[in-house]
XYZ file of C-alpha atoms in Angstrom:
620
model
C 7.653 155.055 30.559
C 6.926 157.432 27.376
C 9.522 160.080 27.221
C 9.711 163.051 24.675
C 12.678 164.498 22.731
C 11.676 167.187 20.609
C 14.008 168.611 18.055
C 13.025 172.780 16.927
C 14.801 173.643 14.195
C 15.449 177.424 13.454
C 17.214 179.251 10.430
C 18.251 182.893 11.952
C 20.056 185.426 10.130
C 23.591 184.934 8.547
C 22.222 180.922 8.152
C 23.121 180.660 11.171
C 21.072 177.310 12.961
C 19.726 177.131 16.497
C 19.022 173.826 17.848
C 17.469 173.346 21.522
C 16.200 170.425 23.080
C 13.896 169.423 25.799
C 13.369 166.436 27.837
C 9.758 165.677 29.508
C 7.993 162.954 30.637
C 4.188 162.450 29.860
C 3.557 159.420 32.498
C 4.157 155.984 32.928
C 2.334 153.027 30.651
C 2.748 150.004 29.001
C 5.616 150.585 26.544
C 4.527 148.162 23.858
C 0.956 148.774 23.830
C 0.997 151.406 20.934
C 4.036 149.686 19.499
C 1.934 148.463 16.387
C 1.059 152.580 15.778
C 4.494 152.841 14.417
C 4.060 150.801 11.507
C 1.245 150.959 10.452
C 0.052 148.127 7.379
C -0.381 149.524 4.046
C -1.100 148.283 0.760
C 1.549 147.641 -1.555
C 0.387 149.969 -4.571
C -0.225 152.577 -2.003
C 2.732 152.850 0.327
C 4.693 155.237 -2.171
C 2.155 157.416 -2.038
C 1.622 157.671 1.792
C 5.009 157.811 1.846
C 5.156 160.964 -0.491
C 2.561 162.493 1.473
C 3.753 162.335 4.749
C 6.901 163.906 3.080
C 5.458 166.735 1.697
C 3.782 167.790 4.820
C 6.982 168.470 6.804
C 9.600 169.217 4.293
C 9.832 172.922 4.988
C 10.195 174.781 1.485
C 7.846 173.461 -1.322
C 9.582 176.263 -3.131
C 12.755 174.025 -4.195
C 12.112 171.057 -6.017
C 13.233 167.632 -4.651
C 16.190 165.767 -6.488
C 16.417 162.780 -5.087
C 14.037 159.839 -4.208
C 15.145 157.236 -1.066
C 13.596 153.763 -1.245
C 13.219 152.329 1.735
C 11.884 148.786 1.484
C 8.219 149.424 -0.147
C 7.976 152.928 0.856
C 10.079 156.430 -0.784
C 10.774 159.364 0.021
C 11.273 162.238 -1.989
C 13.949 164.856 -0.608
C 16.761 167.325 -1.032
C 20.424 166.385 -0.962
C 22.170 169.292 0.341
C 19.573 168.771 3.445
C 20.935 165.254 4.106
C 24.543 165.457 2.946
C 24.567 168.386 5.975
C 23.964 165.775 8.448
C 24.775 162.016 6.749
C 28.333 161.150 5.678
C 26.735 158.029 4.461
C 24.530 159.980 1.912
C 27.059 162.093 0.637
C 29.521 159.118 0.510
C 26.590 157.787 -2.022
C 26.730 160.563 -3.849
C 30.073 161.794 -4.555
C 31.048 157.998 -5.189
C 28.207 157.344 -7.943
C 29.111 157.062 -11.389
C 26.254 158.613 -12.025
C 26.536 162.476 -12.814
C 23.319 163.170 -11.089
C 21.971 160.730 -8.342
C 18.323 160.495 -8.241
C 18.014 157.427 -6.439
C 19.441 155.410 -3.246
C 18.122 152.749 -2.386
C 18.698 152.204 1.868
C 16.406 149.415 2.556
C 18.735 147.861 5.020
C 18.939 150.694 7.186
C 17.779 149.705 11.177
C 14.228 150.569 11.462
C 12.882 150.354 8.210
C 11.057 153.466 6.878
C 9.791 154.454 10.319
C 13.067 154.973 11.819
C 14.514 156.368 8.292
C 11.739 159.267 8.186
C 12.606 160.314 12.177
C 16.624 160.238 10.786
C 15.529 162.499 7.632
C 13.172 164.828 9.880
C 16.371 165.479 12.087
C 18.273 166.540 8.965
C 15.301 168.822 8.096
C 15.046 170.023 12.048
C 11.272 168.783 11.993
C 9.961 167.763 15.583
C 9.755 164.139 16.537
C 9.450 162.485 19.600
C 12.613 159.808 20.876
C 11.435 157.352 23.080
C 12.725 154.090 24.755
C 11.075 152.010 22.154
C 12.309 153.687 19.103
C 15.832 155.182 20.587
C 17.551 152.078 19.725
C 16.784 151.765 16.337
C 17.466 155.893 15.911
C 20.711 154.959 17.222
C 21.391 152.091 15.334
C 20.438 154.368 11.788
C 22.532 157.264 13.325
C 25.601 154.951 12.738
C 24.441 153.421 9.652
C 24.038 156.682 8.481
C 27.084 158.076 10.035
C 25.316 160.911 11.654
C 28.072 160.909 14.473
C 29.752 163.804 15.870
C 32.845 163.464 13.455
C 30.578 164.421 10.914
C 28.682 167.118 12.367
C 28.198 168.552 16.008
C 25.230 167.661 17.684
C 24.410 165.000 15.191
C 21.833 162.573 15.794
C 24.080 159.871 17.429
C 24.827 162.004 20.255
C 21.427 163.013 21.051
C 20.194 159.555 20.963
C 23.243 158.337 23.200
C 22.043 161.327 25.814
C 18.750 159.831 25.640
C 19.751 156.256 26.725
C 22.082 157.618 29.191
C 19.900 160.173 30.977
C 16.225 158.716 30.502
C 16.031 155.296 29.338
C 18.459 153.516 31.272
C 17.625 155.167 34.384
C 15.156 152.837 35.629
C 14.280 148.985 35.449
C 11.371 148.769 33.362
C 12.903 151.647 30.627
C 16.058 148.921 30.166
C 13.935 146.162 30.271
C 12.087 147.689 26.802
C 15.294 149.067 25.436
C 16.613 145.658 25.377
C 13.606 144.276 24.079
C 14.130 146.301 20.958
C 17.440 145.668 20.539
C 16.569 141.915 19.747
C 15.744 143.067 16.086
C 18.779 145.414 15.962
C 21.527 142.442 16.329
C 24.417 142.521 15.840
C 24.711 146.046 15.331
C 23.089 147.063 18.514
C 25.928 144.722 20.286
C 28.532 146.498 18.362
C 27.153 149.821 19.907
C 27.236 148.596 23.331
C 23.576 149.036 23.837
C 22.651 145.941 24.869
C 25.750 145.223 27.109
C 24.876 148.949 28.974
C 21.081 147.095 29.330
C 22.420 144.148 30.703
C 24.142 146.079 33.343
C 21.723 148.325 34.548
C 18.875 145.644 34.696
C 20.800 143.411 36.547
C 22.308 145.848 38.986
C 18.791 146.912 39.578
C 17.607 144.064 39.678
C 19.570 142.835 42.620
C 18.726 145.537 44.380
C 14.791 145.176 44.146
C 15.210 142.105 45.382
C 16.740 142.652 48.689
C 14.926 146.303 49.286
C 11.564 146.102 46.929
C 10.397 149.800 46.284
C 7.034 148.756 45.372
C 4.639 145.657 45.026
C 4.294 143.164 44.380
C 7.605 142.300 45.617
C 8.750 140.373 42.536
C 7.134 142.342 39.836
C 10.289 143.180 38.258
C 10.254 139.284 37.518
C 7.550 139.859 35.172
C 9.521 142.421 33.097
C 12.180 140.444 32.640
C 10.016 137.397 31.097
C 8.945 139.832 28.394
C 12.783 139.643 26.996
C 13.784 136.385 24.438
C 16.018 133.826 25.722
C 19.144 135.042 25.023
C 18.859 138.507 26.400
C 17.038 136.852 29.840
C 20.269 134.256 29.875
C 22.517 137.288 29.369
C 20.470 138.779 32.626
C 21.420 135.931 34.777
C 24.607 135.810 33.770
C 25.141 138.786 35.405
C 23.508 138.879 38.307
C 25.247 135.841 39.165
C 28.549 137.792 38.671
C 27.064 140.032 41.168
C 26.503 137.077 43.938
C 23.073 137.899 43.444
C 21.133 135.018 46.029
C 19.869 131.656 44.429
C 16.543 132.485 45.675
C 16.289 136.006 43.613
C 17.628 133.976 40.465
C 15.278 130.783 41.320
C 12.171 133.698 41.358
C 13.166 134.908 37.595
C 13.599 131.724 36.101
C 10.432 130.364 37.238
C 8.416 133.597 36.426
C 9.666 133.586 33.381
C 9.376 129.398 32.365
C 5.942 130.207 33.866
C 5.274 133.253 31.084
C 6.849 131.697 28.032
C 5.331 128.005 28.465
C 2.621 128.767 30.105
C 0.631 126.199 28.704
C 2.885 123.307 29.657
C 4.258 124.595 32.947
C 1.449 126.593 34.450
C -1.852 125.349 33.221
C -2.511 121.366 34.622
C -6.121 121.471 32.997
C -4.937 120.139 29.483
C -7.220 122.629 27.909
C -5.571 123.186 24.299
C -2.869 120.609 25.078
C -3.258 117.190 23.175
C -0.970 114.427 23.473
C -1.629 112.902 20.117
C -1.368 116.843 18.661
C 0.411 116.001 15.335
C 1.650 120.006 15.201
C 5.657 118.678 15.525
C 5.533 122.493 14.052
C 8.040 125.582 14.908
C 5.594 126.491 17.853
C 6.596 122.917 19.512
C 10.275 123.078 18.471
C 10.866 126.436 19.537
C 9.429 125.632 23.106
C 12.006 122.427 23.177
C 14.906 124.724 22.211
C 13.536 127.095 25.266
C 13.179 124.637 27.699
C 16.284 123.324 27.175
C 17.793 126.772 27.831
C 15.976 127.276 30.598
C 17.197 123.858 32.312
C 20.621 125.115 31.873
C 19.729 127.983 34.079
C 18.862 126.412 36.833
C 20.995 127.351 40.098
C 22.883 124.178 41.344
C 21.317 124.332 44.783
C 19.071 121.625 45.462
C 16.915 123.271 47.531
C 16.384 126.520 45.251
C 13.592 125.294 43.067
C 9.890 123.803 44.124
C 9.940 120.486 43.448
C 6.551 121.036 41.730
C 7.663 123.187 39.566
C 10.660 120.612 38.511
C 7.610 118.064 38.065
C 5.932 120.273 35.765
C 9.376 120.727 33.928
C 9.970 117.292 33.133
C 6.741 116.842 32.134
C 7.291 119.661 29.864
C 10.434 117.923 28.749
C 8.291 114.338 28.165
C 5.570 115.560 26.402
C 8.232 118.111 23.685
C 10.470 115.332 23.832
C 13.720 117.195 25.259
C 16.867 116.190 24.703
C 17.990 112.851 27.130
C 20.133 115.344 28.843
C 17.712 117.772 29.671
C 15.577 114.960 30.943
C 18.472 113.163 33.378
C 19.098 116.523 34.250
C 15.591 117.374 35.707
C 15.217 113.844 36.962
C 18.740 113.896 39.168
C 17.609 117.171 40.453
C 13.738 115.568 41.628
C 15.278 112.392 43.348
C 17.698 114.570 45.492
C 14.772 116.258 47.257
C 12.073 114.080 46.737
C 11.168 113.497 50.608
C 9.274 116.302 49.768
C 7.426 115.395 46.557
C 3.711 115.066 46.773
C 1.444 112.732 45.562
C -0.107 115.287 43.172
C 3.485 116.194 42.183
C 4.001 112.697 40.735
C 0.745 112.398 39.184
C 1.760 115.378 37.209
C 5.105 113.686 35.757
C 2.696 110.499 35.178
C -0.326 111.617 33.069
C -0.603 113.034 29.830
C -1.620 116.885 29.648
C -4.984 115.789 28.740
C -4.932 113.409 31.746
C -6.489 110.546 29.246
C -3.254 108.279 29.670
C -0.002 107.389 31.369
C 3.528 108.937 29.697
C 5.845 106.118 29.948
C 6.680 105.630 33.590
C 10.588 105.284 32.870
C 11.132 108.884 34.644
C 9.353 107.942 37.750
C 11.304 104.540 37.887
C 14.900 106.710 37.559
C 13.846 109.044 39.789
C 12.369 106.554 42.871
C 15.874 104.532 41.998
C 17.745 107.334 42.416
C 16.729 108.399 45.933
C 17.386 104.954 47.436
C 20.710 105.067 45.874
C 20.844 108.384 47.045
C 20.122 106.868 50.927
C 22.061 103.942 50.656
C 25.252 106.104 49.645
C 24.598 108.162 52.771
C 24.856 104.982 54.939
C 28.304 104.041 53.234
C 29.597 107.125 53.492
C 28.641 107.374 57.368
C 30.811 104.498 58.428
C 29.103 101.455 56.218
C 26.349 100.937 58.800
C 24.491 98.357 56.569
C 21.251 97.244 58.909
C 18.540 97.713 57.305
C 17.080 100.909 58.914
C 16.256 103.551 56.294
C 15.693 107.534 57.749
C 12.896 109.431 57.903
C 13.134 111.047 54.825
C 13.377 107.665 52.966
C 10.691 105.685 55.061
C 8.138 109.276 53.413
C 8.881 108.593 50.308
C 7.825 104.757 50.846
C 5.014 106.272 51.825
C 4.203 108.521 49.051
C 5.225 106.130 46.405
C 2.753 103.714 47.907
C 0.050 106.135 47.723
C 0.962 106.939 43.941
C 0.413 103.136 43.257
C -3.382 103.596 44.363
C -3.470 106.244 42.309
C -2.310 105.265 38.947
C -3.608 101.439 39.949
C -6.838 102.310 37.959
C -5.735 102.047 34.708
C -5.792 99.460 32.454
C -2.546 100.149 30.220
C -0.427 99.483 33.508
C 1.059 96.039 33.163
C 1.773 94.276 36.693
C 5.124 93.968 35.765
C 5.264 98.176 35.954
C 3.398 98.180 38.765
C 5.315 95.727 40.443
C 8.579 97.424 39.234
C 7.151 100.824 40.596
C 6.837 98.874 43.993
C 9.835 96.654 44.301
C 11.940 99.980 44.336
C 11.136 101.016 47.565
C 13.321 98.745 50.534
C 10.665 96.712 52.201
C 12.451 98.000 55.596
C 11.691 101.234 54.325
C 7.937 100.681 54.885
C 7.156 100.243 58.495
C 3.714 99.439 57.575
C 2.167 97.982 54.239
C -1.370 99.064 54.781
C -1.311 101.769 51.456
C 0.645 99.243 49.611
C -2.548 96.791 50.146
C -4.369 98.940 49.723
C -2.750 100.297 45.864
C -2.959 96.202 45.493
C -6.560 95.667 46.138
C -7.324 98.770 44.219
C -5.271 97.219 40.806
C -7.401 94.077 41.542
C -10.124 95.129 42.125
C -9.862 97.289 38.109
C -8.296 94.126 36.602
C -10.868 91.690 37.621
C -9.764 89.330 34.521
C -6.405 88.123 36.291
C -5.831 84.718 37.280
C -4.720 82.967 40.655
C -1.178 83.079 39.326
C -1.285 86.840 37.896
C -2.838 87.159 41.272
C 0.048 86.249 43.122
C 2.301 88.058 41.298
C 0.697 91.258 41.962
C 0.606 90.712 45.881
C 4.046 89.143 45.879
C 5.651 92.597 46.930
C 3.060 93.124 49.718
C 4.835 91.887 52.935
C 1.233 90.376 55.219
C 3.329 90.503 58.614
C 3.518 94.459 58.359
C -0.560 94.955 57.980
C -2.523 96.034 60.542
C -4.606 94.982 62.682
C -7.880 96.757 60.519
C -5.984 95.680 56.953
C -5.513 92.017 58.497
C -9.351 91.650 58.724
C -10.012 93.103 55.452
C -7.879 90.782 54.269
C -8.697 88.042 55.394
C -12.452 88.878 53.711
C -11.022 89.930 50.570
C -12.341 87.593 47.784
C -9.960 89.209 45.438
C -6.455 87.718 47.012
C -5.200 84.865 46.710
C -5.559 82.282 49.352
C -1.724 82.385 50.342
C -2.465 86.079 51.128
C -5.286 85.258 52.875
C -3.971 82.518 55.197
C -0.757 84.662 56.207
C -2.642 87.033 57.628
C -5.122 84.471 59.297
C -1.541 82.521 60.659
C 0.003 85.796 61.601
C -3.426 86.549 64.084
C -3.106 83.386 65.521
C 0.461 83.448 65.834
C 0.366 87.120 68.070
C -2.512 85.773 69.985
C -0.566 83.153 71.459
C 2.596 84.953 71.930
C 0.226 87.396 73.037
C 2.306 90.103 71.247
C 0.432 93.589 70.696
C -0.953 94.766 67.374
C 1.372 97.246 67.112
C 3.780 96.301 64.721
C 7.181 97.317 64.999
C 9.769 96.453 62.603
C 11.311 93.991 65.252
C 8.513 91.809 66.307
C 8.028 91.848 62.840
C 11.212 89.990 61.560
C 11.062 87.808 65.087
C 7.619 87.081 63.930
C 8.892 86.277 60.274
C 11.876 84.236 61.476
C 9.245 81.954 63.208
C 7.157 81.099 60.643
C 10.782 80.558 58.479
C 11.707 78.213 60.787
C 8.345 76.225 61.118
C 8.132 75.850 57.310
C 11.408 74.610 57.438
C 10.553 71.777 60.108
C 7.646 71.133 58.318
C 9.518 70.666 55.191
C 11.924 68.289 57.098
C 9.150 66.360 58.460
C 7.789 65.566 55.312
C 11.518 64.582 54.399
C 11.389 62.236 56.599
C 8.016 60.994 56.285
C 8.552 60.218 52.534
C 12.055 58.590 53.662
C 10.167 55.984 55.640
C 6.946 55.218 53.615
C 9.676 54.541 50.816
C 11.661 52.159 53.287
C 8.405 50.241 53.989
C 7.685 49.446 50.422
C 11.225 48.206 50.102
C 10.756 46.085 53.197
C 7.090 45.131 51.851
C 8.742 44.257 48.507
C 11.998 42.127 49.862
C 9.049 40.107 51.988
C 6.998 39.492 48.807
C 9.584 38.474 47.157
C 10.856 35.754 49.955
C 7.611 34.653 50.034
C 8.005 33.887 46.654
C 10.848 31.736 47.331
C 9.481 29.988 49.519
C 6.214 28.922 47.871
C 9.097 27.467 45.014
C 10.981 25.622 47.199
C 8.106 24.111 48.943
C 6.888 22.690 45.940
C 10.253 21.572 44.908
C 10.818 19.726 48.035
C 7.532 18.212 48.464
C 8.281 14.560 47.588
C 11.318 14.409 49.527
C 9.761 15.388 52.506
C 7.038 12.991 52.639
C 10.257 10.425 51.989
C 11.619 12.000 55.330
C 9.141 10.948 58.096
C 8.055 14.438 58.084
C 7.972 18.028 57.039
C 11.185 20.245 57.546
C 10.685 23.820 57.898
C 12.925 26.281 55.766
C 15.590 28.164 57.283
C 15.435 32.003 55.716
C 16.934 34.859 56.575
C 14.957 36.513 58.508
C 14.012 33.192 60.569
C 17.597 32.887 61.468
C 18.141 36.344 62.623
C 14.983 35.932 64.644
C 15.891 32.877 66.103
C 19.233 34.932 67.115
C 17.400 37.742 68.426
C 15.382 35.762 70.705
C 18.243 34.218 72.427
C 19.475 37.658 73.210
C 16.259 38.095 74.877
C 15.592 37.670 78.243
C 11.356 38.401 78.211
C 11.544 35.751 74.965
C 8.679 34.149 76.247
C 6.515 37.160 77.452
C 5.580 37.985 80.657
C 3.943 34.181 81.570
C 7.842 32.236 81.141
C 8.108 30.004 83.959
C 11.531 28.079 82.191
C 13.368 29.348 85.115
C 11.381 29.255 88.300
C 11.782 26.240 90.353
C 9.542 23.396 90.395
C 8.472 23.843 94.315
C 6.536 26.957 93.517
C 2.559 26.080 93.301
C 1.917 28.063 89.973
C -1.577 27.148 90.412
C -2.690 29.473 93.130
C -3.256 32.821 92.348
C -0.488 35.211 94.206
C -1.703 37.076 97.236
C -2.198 40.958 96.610
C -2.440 43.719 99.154
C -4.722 46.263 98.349
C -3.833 49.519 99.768
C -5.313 52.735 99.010
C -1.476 54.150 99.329
């Protein structure tokens, strides 16, 4: 909004002055498009004399001669004392104070404004029309004081019509603070010391509050956009108080983003990459500047978890990778993603993952935190609701499995992620948590099949976190087909069919069957392993057996030889008593059936062993 103040000046008779005033509108537009009109560039070597020029066109009596020249910055102005010692105390000050005897020069080139706003001042002390408006009032008011054109000095001075202005036009309405404001951020500290800024504050955020809860036009949050025009003190100032005015964490979660969405908008809004390099070398002011604002805005954020999009966190920390934020402004975004990130898409991930120009991964340290601090998140939950530690995760928890899992087949393309990263991505997630592994196979089988150069044992490693008892039925057979696993993966699943068709389980897996089914095959690997125990046990017992005989045998062979003369001497040959022989001998004693089934030792000698025994042949 453009508003007009015009000053008429009027010399009546007895010198007496008449001043009036009038206040008008001429319509409603943007404040800052004609902005640049008030300054507008000159050449050095010529600004004196535009600057003369413009002077001699409103200074109303070329009759008296001027005697005194102001220089302010490149530009002068030549003008009458008595006209400004009537309305500056500042001037007169100057001049009474000189050691000159006759002051022809001041030089004021540190008044507020610069030459614009000094020429309205010296038109007021000449009574020459000029318009106030809510982009220049601020800066009038500002040179008022510097000037000391207060009402001490003189009645109506130029102070006091300036305040009227703020008071009665442009701090009546949103937009008309909004620009005030926005000029006073060139006017610190003096325009603090005047309370101008503090009297914005107030009024935007009072109005503020109230558009909010009953919009009076749309779109509903348009005053959002206004405020993102302001720098990042004057928005924090904002916030500040409309959170002293219980203002809801949605309406402040609606201006922060707005305005993170205005001032970065090409990190926080705009995904293409277009104009965004990750290699860009320009560690200038422009990327400095947005780390200092980002930073500021984190510290904004409402403490409500639920407040902000968790996209628009994603895009934040990205932000904060890619300007390399401060570690605190990182942990900060990251603790705020893992507390709701049950609802984090896969999309939302990718964004914190990929470089703006999507050629390459960021370092995947964030997403690690972040996935680590959710299940740290659940697992506190289940201590704190009576230490209930089976493994059964909620439903939150067993989504974000399932949206980590789809990540992996996502990012599984690339050749700059190690398997140690990927496995470290996939090893954060509970296995309970998953109630079925079929994306994590299929993430696996995708890294495979775009690292074809791995080995059996790199091989193994990468399928080591996929659990084969939790596939389906579909996944089994692909599986079992799929050239690219290893044959361990391969003949679990194969095991697992045959297993559940004999137990004629059905192919619905539920976590249950699944550990019953897992405890089974535990405990046949473990018999097998004791058979084969065992086996070894006795195959090395029969060589020692085999050896001890070989060695007897030995022995004997000697002994034989030794004894060979002295048993011819005997009448005879005289077997060797061993060891075994002995115990043998012994043995057979003990045994009844020592002569087989045909002994006849102890039947009588009246039974005719000759004829066969009678048989009767029944079919019974």
């Amino acid at each position: 909004m453009m508003v007009e103040f015009e000053e008429v000046y009027a010399t009546g008779d007895g010198g007496s002055s008449l001043w009036c005033s009038k206040l008008g509108a001429i319509g409603t537009q943007n404040p800052f498009e004609n902005s640049r009109s008030m300054s507008t560039p000159v050449l050095n070597n010529q600004r004196r004399s535009v600057a003369m020029e413009r002077t001699g066109q409103w200074i109303f009596s070329q009759d008296i001669a001027t005697d005194i020249v102001v220089k302010v910055g490149e530009a002068s102005f030549s003008l009458h004392k008595f006209m400004l010692v009537a309305k500056s105390n500042y001037i007169r000050k100057l001049i009474l104070e000189s050691k000159e005897t006759d002051l022809a020069r001041i030089n004021l080139s540190d008044i507020p404004g610069g030459p614009e706003i000094f020429e309205k001042a010296a038109k007021f002390c000449y009574g020459v029309n000029f318009e106030i408006t809510i982009l220049n009032v601020a800066a009038l008011r500002c040179a008022a004081e510097y000037l000391e054109m207060t009402e001490r000095y003189c009645e109506n001075n130029l102070a006091n019509r300036t305040e009227d202005f703020l008071n009665q036009v442009a701090l009546t309405s949103l937009s008309g603070a909004v620009v005030v404001l926005k000029t006073c951020e060139g006017l610190l500290p003096m325009a603090h010391g005047l309370n101008i800024v503090q009297k914005c504050v107030d009024v935007i955020s009072s109005k503020a509050c109230g558009e909010a809860a009953f919009p009076s036009r749309t779109p509903p949050n348009w005053w959002t956009e206004e405020l993102s025009m302001l720098n990042i003190s004057s928005f924090q100032e904002i916030i500040a108080a409309m959170k002293s005015r219980c203002a809801k964490t949605l309406t402040i979660a609606s201006a922060i983003i707005t305005y993170a969405e205005r001032s970065l908008r090409d990190l926080v809004r705009d995904h293409t990459g277009n104009g965004v390099k990750s290699s860009d070398s320009r560690d200038s002011e422009v990327r400095i500047q947005q780390r200092e604002l980002l930073e500021s805005i984190v510290t904004l954020l409402p403490s409500e978890k639920s407040a902000l999009p968790i996209s628009f966190l994603c895009s934040l920390l990205r932000c904060a990778i890619f300007l390399k934020a401060s570690s605190s402004c990182k942990n900060e975004l990251e603790k705020r993603i893992s507390a709701i990130l049950e609802h984090v898409t896969v999309n939302d991930l990718l964004v914190l993952s990929f470089t703006y120009d999507g050629e390459g991964l960021f370092d995947l340290e964030s997403v690690r935190r972040i996935i680590s601090g959710s299940v740290a998140k659940e697992r506190n939950v289940d201590v704190f609701n009576g230490g209930n530690f089976k493994e059964v995760y909620s439903t939150a928890m067993q989504q974000v499995a399932k949206t980590v899992d789809a990540y992996l087949g996502e990012i599984a393309t690339y050749s700059d992620l190690s398997i140690s990263k990927f496995n470290g991505i996939a090893n954060l997630i509970p296995k309970d948590a998953r109630r079925i592994d079929d994306d994590l196979y299929r993430a696996i089988d995708i890294y495979l099949k775009a690292h074809p150069n791995l080995d059996e044992i790199e091989r193994e490693k990468v399928c080591s976190v996929l659990d084969p008892l939790k596939l389906s039925y579909e996944a089994r057979i692909h599986a079992s087909q799929n050239k690219r696993l290893p044959v361990q993966i391969v003949l679990h699943a194969l095991y697992y069919d045959q297993l559940k068709l004999r137990s004629g389980m059905d192919d619905g897996i539920v976590p249950d069957a699944a550990t019953a089914t897992r405890k089974t095959l535990n405990a046949d690997v473990s018999l097998i392993k004791e058979n084969e125990a065992l086996r070894l046990e006795l195959m090395r017992m029969k060589m020692h057996i085999s050896d001890l005989q070989r060695s007897n045998n030995n022995s004997n062979n000697s002994n034989n030889n030794n004894n060979q003369g002295t048993s011819s001497r005997g009448g005879g040959s005289q077997k060797k008593h061993t060891f075994f022989s002995s115990m043998s001998k012994t043995l057979g004693k003990l045994n009844p059936f020592r002569h087989g089934s045909k002994d006849t030792s102890n039947i009588d000698d009246g039974v005719d062993l000759t004829k066969p025994r009678k048989r009767r042949f029944s079919i019974s």
